[in-house]
Short mmCIF file of C-alpha atoms in Angstrom, two decimals:
data_model
loop_
_atom_site.label_atom_id
_atom_site.label_comp_id
_atom_site.label_asym_id
_atom_site.label_seq_id
_atom_site.Cartn_x
_atom_site.Cartn_y
_atom_site.Cartn_z
CA UNK A 1184 -240.84 45.23 -152.79
CA UNK A 1185 -242.67 44.32 -156.05
CA UNK A 1186 -246.38 43.64 -156.53
CA UNK A 1187 -247.65 40.44 -158.68
CA UNK A 1188 -249.95 42.67 -159.93
CA UNK A 1189 -247.80 42.97 -163.20
CA UNK A 1190 -250.80 44.39 -165.34
CA UNK A 1191 -250.71 48.43 -165.66
CA UNK A 1192 -247.89 49.13 -168.27
CA UNK A 1193 -245.18 47.42 -170.08
CA UNK A 1194 -242.06 49.50 -170.73
CA UNK A 1195 -241.05 50.75 -174.33
CA UNK A 1196 -237.88 50.83 -174.77
CA UNK A 1197 -237.21 53.57 -177.98
CA UNK A 1198 -234.55 56.42 -178.38
CA UNK A 1199 -235.22 58.83 -181.30
CA UNK A 1200 -231.60 59.24 -182.28
CA UNK A 1201 -232.30 61.58 -185.40
CA UNK A 1202 -233.19 64.53 -182.49
CA UNK A 1203 -229.48 64.04 -180.87
CA UNK A 1204 -227.12 63.22 -183.52
CA UNK A 1205 -226.24 66.92 -184.80
CA UNK A 1206 -225.66 67.88 -180.84
CA UNK A 1207 -223.47 64.10 -180.10
CA UNK A 1208 -221.12 65.47 -183.41
CA UNK A 1209 -219.95 68.07 -181.35
CA UNK A 1210 -217.07 67.51 -179.02
CA UNK A 1211 -217.87 70.04 -176.54
CA UNK A 1212 -219.63 68.84 -173.77
CA UNK A 1213 -221.38 72.49 -173.36
CA UNK A 1214 -222.69 72.61 -176.59
CA UNK A 1215 -224.22 69.10 -176.41
CA UNK A 1216 -226.08 70.27 -173.61
CA UNK A 1217 -227.15 73.69 -174.74
CA UNK A 1218 -227.89 72.05 -178.36
CA UNK A 1219 -230.05 69.59 -176.32
CA UNK A 1220 -232.05 72.14 -174.68
CA UNK A 1221 -231.09 71.04 -171.56
CA UNK A 1222 -231.38 73.33 -168.37
CA UNK A 1223 -229.30 72.44 -165.14
CA UNK A 1224 -231.48 75.45 -163.35
CA UNK A 1225 -234.52 73.43 -163.75
CA UNK A 1226 -237.74 72.73 -161.02
CA UNK A 1227 -239.29 69.96 -162.86
CA UNK A 1228 -237.95 67.73 -165.13
CA UNK A 1229 -240.53 68.61 -168.21
CA UNK A 1230 -238.63 71.45 -168.43
CA UNK A 1231 -235.34 69.92 -169.69
CA UNK A 1232 -236.93 68.52 -172.91
CA UNK A 1233 -236.51 65.05 -171.65
CA UNK A 1234 -238.96 62.24 -170.84
CA UNK A 1235 -239.37 58.52 -170.39
CA UNK A 1236 -241.50 57.08 -172.85
CA UNK A 1237 -244.16 54.10 -171.70
CA UNK A 1238 -246.41 51.68 -173.93
CA UNK A 1239 -249.60 52.49 -171.80
CA UNK A 1240 -251.45 48.97 -172.45
CA UNK A 1241 -254.71 49.80 -170.92
CA UNK A 1242 -254.58 52.71 -173.71
CA UNK A 1243 -252.72 50.86 -176.04
CA UNK A 1244 -250.73 54.90 -176.87
CA UNK A 1245 -246.83 55.42 -176.16
CA UNK A 1246 -246.82 57.78 -173.54
CA UNK A 1247 -244.14 60.69 -172.63
CA UNK A 1248 -243.88 60.96 -169.23
CA UNK A 1249 -241.79 62.92 -167.23
CA UNK A 1250 -239.02 62.30 -165.24
CA UNK A 1251 -239.91 63.44 -162.26
CA UNK A 1252 -243.57 61.71 -162.64
CA UNK A 1253 -241.75 58.92 -163.64
CA UNK A 1254 -239.45 58.51 -160.83
CA UNK A 1255 -242.63 58.92 -158.54
CA UNK A 1256 -244.57 56.59 -159.79
CA UNK A 1257 -241.84 53.87 -160.04
CA UNK A 1258 -241.33 54.69 -156.26
CA UNK A 1259 -244.68 53.66 -155.42
CA UNK A 1260 -243.99 50.43 -155.80
CA UNK A 1261 -240.57 50.23 -154.78
CA UNK A 1262 -241.41 51.56 -150.92
CA UNK A 1263 -244.33 52.01 -148.57
CA UNK A 1264 -245.22 55.69 -148.31
CA UNK A 1265 -244.31 55.31 -144.32
CA UNK A 1266 -240.99 54.64 -145.13
CA UNK A 1267 -238.80 57.40 -143.79
CA UNK A 1268 -238.18 60.84 -146.07
CA UNK A 1269 -234.25 60.36 -146.16
CA UNK A 1270 -234.87 56.77 -147.41
CA UNK A 1271 -237.54 57.35 -149.72
CA UNK A 1272 -234.79 60.13 -151.48
CA UNK A 1273 -232.36 57.60 -151.29
CA UNK A 1274 -234.65 55.09 -153.44
CA UNK A 1275 -235.65 57.86 -156.10
CA UNK A 1276 -232.00 58.25 -156.90
CA UNK A 1277 -231.56 54.97 -157.24
CA UNK A 1278 -234.27 54.78 -159.47
CA UNK A 1279 -233.45 57.15 -161.78
CA UNK A 1280 -229.66 56.33 -161.62
CA UNK A 1281 -230.66 52.47 -162.71
CA UNK A 1282 -233.43 53.30 -165.16
CA UNK A 1283 -230.03 55.42 -167.28
CA UNK A 1284 -227.99 52.35 -167.11
CA UNK A 1285 -230.19 50.53 -169.51
CA UNK A 1286 -228.51 49.32 -172.75
CA UNK A 1287 -230.66 47.70 -175.27
CA UNK A 1288 -227.24 46.53 -177.24
CA UNK A 1289 -226.74 44.38 -174.12
CA UNK A 1290 -229.96 42.41 -174.51
CA UNK A 1291 -231.59 44.39 -171.23
CA UNK A 1292 -234.68 45.25 -172.74
CA UNK A 1293 -236.85 41.92 -171.53
CA UNK A 1294 -235.61 42.75 -167.92
CA UNK A 1295 -236.04 46.73 -168.09
CA UNK A 1296 -239.72 45.61 -169.51
CA UNK A 1297 -240.41 43.56 -166.83
CA UNK A 1298 -238.96 45.56 -163.98
CA UNK A 1299 -240.90 49.04 -164.92
CA UNK A 1300 -244.22 46.52 -165.45
CA UNK A 1301 -244.09 45.51 -161.88
CA UNK A 1302 -243.08 48.89 -160.17
CA UNK A 1303 -244.66 51.44 -161.90
CA UNK A 1304 -247.92 52.39 -160.56
CA UNK A 1305 -251.07 53.98 -162.45
CA UNK A 1306 -252.92 56.26 -160.47
CA UNK A 1307 -255.87 54.02 -160.12
CA UNK A 1308 -253.82 51.19 -158.54
CA UNK A 1309 -252.11 54.03 -156.02
CA UNK A 1310 -255.77 55.12 -155.37
CA UNK A 1311 -256.92 51.31 -154.76
CA UNK A 1312 -254.11 50.71 -152.29
CA UNK A 1313 -253.82 53.74 -150.16
CA UNK A 1314 -257.54 54.90 -150.68
CA UNK A 1315 -258.34 57.83 -148.55
CA UNK A 1316 -254.62 58.33 -147.97
CA UNK A 1317 -254.12 58.59 -151.65
CA UNK A 1318 -253.24 62.57 -151.64
CA UNK A 1319 -251.20 62.66 -149.03
CA UNK A 1320 -248.58 59.53 -149.82
CA UNK A 1321 -248.94 61.11 -153.48
CA UNK A 1322 -247.52 64.30 -151.60
CA UNK A 1323 -245.28 62.41 -149.42
CA UNK A 1324 -243.55 60.71 -152.39
CA UNK A 1325 -243.31 63.72 -154.98
CA UNK A 1326 -241.54 65.96 -151.98
CA UNK A 1327 -238.98 63.05 -151.67
CA UNK A 1328 -238.56 63.10 -155.35
CA UNK A 1329 -238.57 66.79 -155.96
CA UNK A 1330 -236.00 67.21 -153.33
CA UNK A 1331 -233.79 65.06 -155.13
CA UNK A 1332 -234.67 65.46 -158.49
CA UNK A 1333 -231.91 65.11 -161.30
CA UNK A 1334 -229.43 63.57 -158.50
CA UNK A 1335 -227.82 60.19 -159.50
CA UNK A 1336 -225.35 58.06 -158.63
CA UNK A 1337 -221.86 58.50 -160.72
CA UNK A 1338 -218.86 56.48 -161.26
CA UNK A 1339 -216.24 57.77 -163.85
CA UNK A 1340 -218.22 59.88 -165.35
CA UNK A 1341 -221.64 57.36 -165.95
CA UNK A 1342 -224.50 56.22 -163.83
CA UNK A 1343 -223.87 53.57 -161.44
CA UNK A 1344 -225.52 50.42 -161.76
CA UNK A 1345 -227.57 50.65 -158.79
CA UNK A 1346 -229.11 47.29 -157.80
CA UNK A 1347 -231.35 47.43 -154.87
CA UNK A 1348 -233.82 44.92 -153.03
CA UNK A 1349 -236.16 44.59 -149.87
CA UNK A 1350 -233.84 43.22 -147.09
CA UNK A 1351 -230.30 42.10 -146.89
CA UNK A 1352 -229.08 38.88 -144.90
CA UNK A 1353 -227.36 41.07 -142.06
CA UNK A 1354 -224.83 42.13 -144.90
CA UNK A 1355 -224.91 43.05 -148.65
CA UNK A 1356 -223.72 40.23 -150.90
CA UNK A 1357 -220.77 40.87 -153.70
CA UNK A 1358 -221.68 40.60 -157.35
CA UNK A 1359 -222.54 37.16 -158.54
CA UNK A 1360 -224.87 35.68 -161.79
CA UNK A 1361 -226.35 37.99 -163.99
CA UNK A 1362 -225.41 40.83 -161.27
CA UNK A 1363 -221.63 41.04 -162.60
CA UNK A 1364 -221.04 44.15 -163.69
CA UNK A 1365 -217.36 45.18 -165.22
CA UNK A 1366 -215.99 48.40 -163.66
CA UNK A 1367 -218.26 48.56 -160.73
CA UNK A 1368 -216.22 48.15 -157.67
CA UNK A 1369 -218.82 49.78 -155.36
CA UNK A 1370 -221.11 46.74 -155.86
CA UNK A 1371 -219.16 45.42 -152.88
CA UNK A 1372 -219.70 43.71 -149.47
CA UNK A 1373 -220.70 46.15 -146.86
CA UNK A 1374 -222.40 45.48 -143.44
CA UNK A 1375 -226.60 46.41 -143.06
CA UNK A 1376 -226.70 45.23 -139.68
CA UNK A 1377 -229.52 47.14 -139.44
CA UNK A 1378 -231.86 44.50 -140.95
CA UNK A 1379 -230.99 41.67 -138.63
CA UNK A 1380 -233.48 43.47 -135.88
CA UNK A 1381 -236.48 43.39 -138.32
CA UNK A 1382 -239.31 40.78 -137.88
CA UNK A 1383 -239.26 39.59 -140.87
CA UNK A 1384 -235.54 38.73 -141.53
CA UNK A 1385 -235.85 35.10 -140.99
CA UNK A 1386 -238.05 33.25 -142.83
CA UNK A 1387 -238.92 29.11 -142.27
CA UNK A 1388 -241.11 26.78 -144.38
CA UNK A 1389 -241.15 23.15 -145.51
CA UNK A 1390 -240.51 21.48 -148.80
CA UNK A 1391 -241.57 17.53 -148.97
CA UNK A 1392 -239.31 15.09 -150.57
CA UNK A 1393 -242.51 14.67 -153.39
CA UNK A 1394 -241.95 18.57 -153.71
CA UNK A 1395 -238.01 18.49 -154.33
CA UNK A 1396 -237.89 15.32 -156.70
CA UNK A 1397 -240.89 17.18 -158.92
CA UNK A 1398 -238.87 20.38 -159.37
CA UNK A 1399 -235.61 19.04 -159.67
CA UNK A 1400 -236.84 16.15 -162.54
CA UNK A 1401 -239.16 19.06 -164.06
CA UNK A 1402 -235.13 20.34 -164.96
CA UNK A 1403 -233.25 17.07 -165.12
CA UNK A 1404 -235.73 14.66 -165.79
CA UNK A 1405 -233.19 11.83 -165.70
CA UNK A 1406 -232.01 12.41 -161.83
CA UNK A 1407 -232.51 9.35 -159.89
CA UNK A 1408 -233.23 9.83 -156.35
CA UNK A 1409 -231.94 7.54 -153.49
CA UNK A 1410 -234.81 5.88 -151.07
CA UNK A 1411 -233.48 8.00 -148.32
CA UNK A 1412 -234.02 11.74 -148.57
CA UNK A 1413 -232.08 12.55 -146.06
CA UNK A 1414 -228.85 12.18 -148.33
CA UNK A 1415 -230.42 13.99 -151.72
CA UNK A 1416 -228.91 17.52 -150.69
CA UNK A 1417 -225.12 16.44 -150.89
CA UNK A 1418 -223.21 19.63 -150.82
CA UNK A 1419 -223.99 23.04 -150.16
CA UNK A 1420 -220.85 25.49 -150.63
CA UNK A 1421 -221.78 29.18 -149.35
CA UNK A 1422 -219.67 32.52 -149.73
CA UNK A 1423 -218.52 34.35 -146.64
CA UNK A 1424 -221.46 36.13 -146.34
CA UNK A 1425 -223.95 32.68 -146.48
CA UNK A 1426 -224.84 33.58 -149.90
CA UNK A 1427 -225.27 29.95 -151.17
CA UNK A 1428 -223.10 29.48 -154.01
CA UNK A 1429 -224.13 26.03 -155.41
CA UNK A 1430 -226.20 23.15 -154.16
CA UNK A 1431 -226.12 19.82 -154.94
CA UNK A 1432 -229.05 18.00 -155.02
CA UNK A 1433 -228.75 14.14 -156.16
CA UNK A 1434 -226.02 15.00 -158.55
CA UNK A 1435 -227.85 18.52 -160.11
CA UNK A 1436 -225.89 21.52 -159.55
CA UNK A 1437 -227.57 24.65 -158.99
CA UNK A 1438 -226.40 28.01 -157.97
CA UNK A 1439 -228.01 29.53 -154.93
CA UNK A 1440 -230.63 31.87 -156.89
CA UNK A 1441 -231.63 29.30 -159.53
CA UNK A 1442 -232.51 26.69 -156.35
CA UNK A 1443 -234.51 29.71 -155.15
CA UNK A 1444 -236.37 30.21 -158.60
CA UNK A 1445 -237.50 26.58 -158.43
CA UNK A 1446 -239.89 27.41 -156.03
CA UNK A 1447 -242.42 29.76 -154.57
CA UNK A 1448 -240.19 32.97 -153.99
CA UNK A 1449 -242.21 34.58 -152.20
CA UNK A 1450 -241.64 32.00 -149.58
CA UNK A 1451 -238.27 31.00 -150.33
CA UNK A 1452 -237.42 35.07 -150.27
CA UNK A 1453 -233.34 34.51 -150.81
CA UNK A 1454 -230.41 33.26 -151.58
CA UNK A 1455 -228.96 33.37 -148.36
CA UNK A 1456 -230.46 30.12 -146.87
CA UNK A 1457 -230.13 26.60 -145.30
CA UNK A 1458 -231.54 23.40 -145.97
CA UNK A 1459 -231.59 20.54 -144.02
CA UNK A 1460 -233.75 17.31 -143.96
CA UNK A 1461 -236.31 16.27 -140.60
CA UNK A 1462 -236.53 12.79 -140.22
CA UNK A 1463 -239.48 12.81 -137.92
CA UNK A 1464 -241.24 15.51 -139.97
CA UNK A 1465 -240.33 13.77 -143.23
CA UNK A 1466 -239.69 17.28 -144.77
CA UNK A 1467 -236.93 19.82 -145.53
CA UNK A 1468 -236.44 22.75 -143.53
CA UNK A 1469 -235.15 25.82 -145.57
CA UNK A 1470 -234.62 28.79 -143.45
CA UNK A 1471 -233.94 32.15 -145.16
CA UNK A 1472 -232.38 35.70 -144.01
CA UNK A 1473 -233.45 38.73 -145.74
CA UNK A 1474 -235.63 39.34 -148.32
CA UNK A 1475 -233.92 39.55 -151.76
CA UNK A 1476 -230.85 39.18 -154.29
CA UNK A 1477 -228.85 40.84 -151.75
CA UNK A 1478 -226.67 43.20 -153.96
CA UNK A 1479 -226.65 47.36 -153.70
CA UNK A 1480 -228.69 49.02 -151.50
CA UNK A 1481 -231.11 47.40 -149.06
CA UNK A 1482 -234.29 49.23 -148.58
CA UNK A 1483 -235.36 48.47 -145.27
CA UNK A 1484 -231.85 48.74 -144.22
CA UNK A 1485 -231.98 51.97 -145.92
CA UNK A 1486 -234.97 53.29 -143.66
CA UNK A 1487 -233.84 51.83 -140.68
CA UNK A 1488 -230.66 53.84 -141.40
CA UNK A 1489 -232.75 57.20 -141.80
CA UNK A 1490 -234.36 56.53 -138.58
CA UNK A 1491 -230.90 56.55 -136.89
CA UNK A 1492 -230.52 59.76 -138.32
CA UNK A 1493 -228.64 59.11 -141.56
CA UNK A 1494 -229.39 61.57 -144.78
CA UNK A 1495 -230.00 59.86 -147.91
CA UNK A 1496 -226.10 60.86 -149.13
CA UNK A 1497 -224.74 59.11 -146.20
CA UNK A 1498 -227.27 55.84 -147.18
CA UNK A 1499 -226.33 55.77 -150.97
CA UNK A 1500 -222.55 56.16 -150.04
CA UNK A 1501 -222.60 53.40 -147.59
CA UNK A 1502 -224.27 50.82 -150.18
CA UNK A 1503 -222.57 51.87 -153.18
CA UNK A 1504 -219.10 52.89 -151.69
CA UNK A 1505 -217.07 54.70 -154.15
CA UNK A 1506 -219.19 56.85 -156.36
CA UNK A 1507 -220.55 60.27 -155.91
CA UNK A 1508 -223.62 61.75 -156.14
CA UNK A 1509 -224.27 64.53 -159.07
CA UNK A 1510 -226.63 66.35 -161.08
CA UNK A 1511 -227.37 63.67 -164.34
CA UNK A 1512 -226.08 66.93 -166.72
CA UNK A 1513 -222.47 67.08 -164.89
CA UNK A 1514 -221.62 63.33 -165.90
CA UNK A 1515 -218.94 64.03 -168.08
CA UNK A 1516 -219.86 61.19 -170.38
CA UNK A 1517 -223.66 62.66 -170.42
CA UNK A 1518 -223.63 62.28 -174.40
CA UNK A 1519 -222.97 58.10 -173.87
CA UNK A 1520 -225.95 58.06 -171.80
CA UNK A 1521 -228.12 59.08 -175.05
CA UNK A 1522 -226.32 56.50 -177.56
CA UNK A 1523 -226.71 53.79 -175.11
CA UNK A 1524 -229.99 54.57 -173.28
CA UNK A 1525 -233.18 53.84 -174.70
CA UNK A 1526 -235.51 54.97 -171.81
CA UNK A 1527 -235.11 58.83 -173.03
CA UNK A 1528 -236.12 61.14 -175.42
CA UNK A 1529 -235.81 64.75 -176.06
CA UNK A 1530 -238.87 66.36 -176.91
CA UNK A 1531 -239.54 68.76 -180.06
#
């Protein structure tokens, strides 16, 4: 649930390696935690000496944000405050876990910037959106974040790659394209039938032959189009979960995700779609299921599960089967997070 207003802050990824080199020389994990002055019994993350670093574009300053506050502000951009508390907790854990997996050595900086700038909410933004309910909504979201403070999803001693999105097409997809992650069996196809009863589960819209021709020619200028648009879409291959694996249009082949982003993705809501030419209307009819990429946790599915009595733990373990829920400091490879992660700094 990402707003189009991407103007408040851009994420500035840095890590003060010099401040952690000495602790990392120790082979004993207990000494590492001790040397970093990290407490495992905390009330707020400010007490741990850890914070996230942001580049505030409004003030042009580098700011250190307490982890609780940072997760709260991103939660405000990811889920409506009227979602069930257990869904909000599940999302909070997913946000913190995902945040810890960024590795600048693998060119995730730009993706991280876009994600943070899209979902991070300033006080002004929240007040504009919530109006008189600002204090009530802030309290509800902060309560959810505080109840799961420090909780992350662990797989083999490291934070899991907790992809999430708005609404599934009835089940989650196996990883594809940019969502393929090594050693991540928890990113797999699971049932998410809860989404199917939601009002906006299916979306239908039209594409004129001229529109389709223009977007294809923009990518492949030498494409030849036949006189009858009925035959332009030559082949569509789908997975067992109905994800469009590939679509061939006048000899040009795209993945479902690539084809989706040729158009307005607020209408073309999912790479799980059908496309047919209506000869009477003389237009292509596209029907999508769900909203978003479909890998990992469905936010609306999580909310529906919570309404049925599922706890945040059960929600997370359903969408990420095989992971464990642990405190971030219990990760066996805790020190490696600081070697590869550029989101955290240790306050002096």
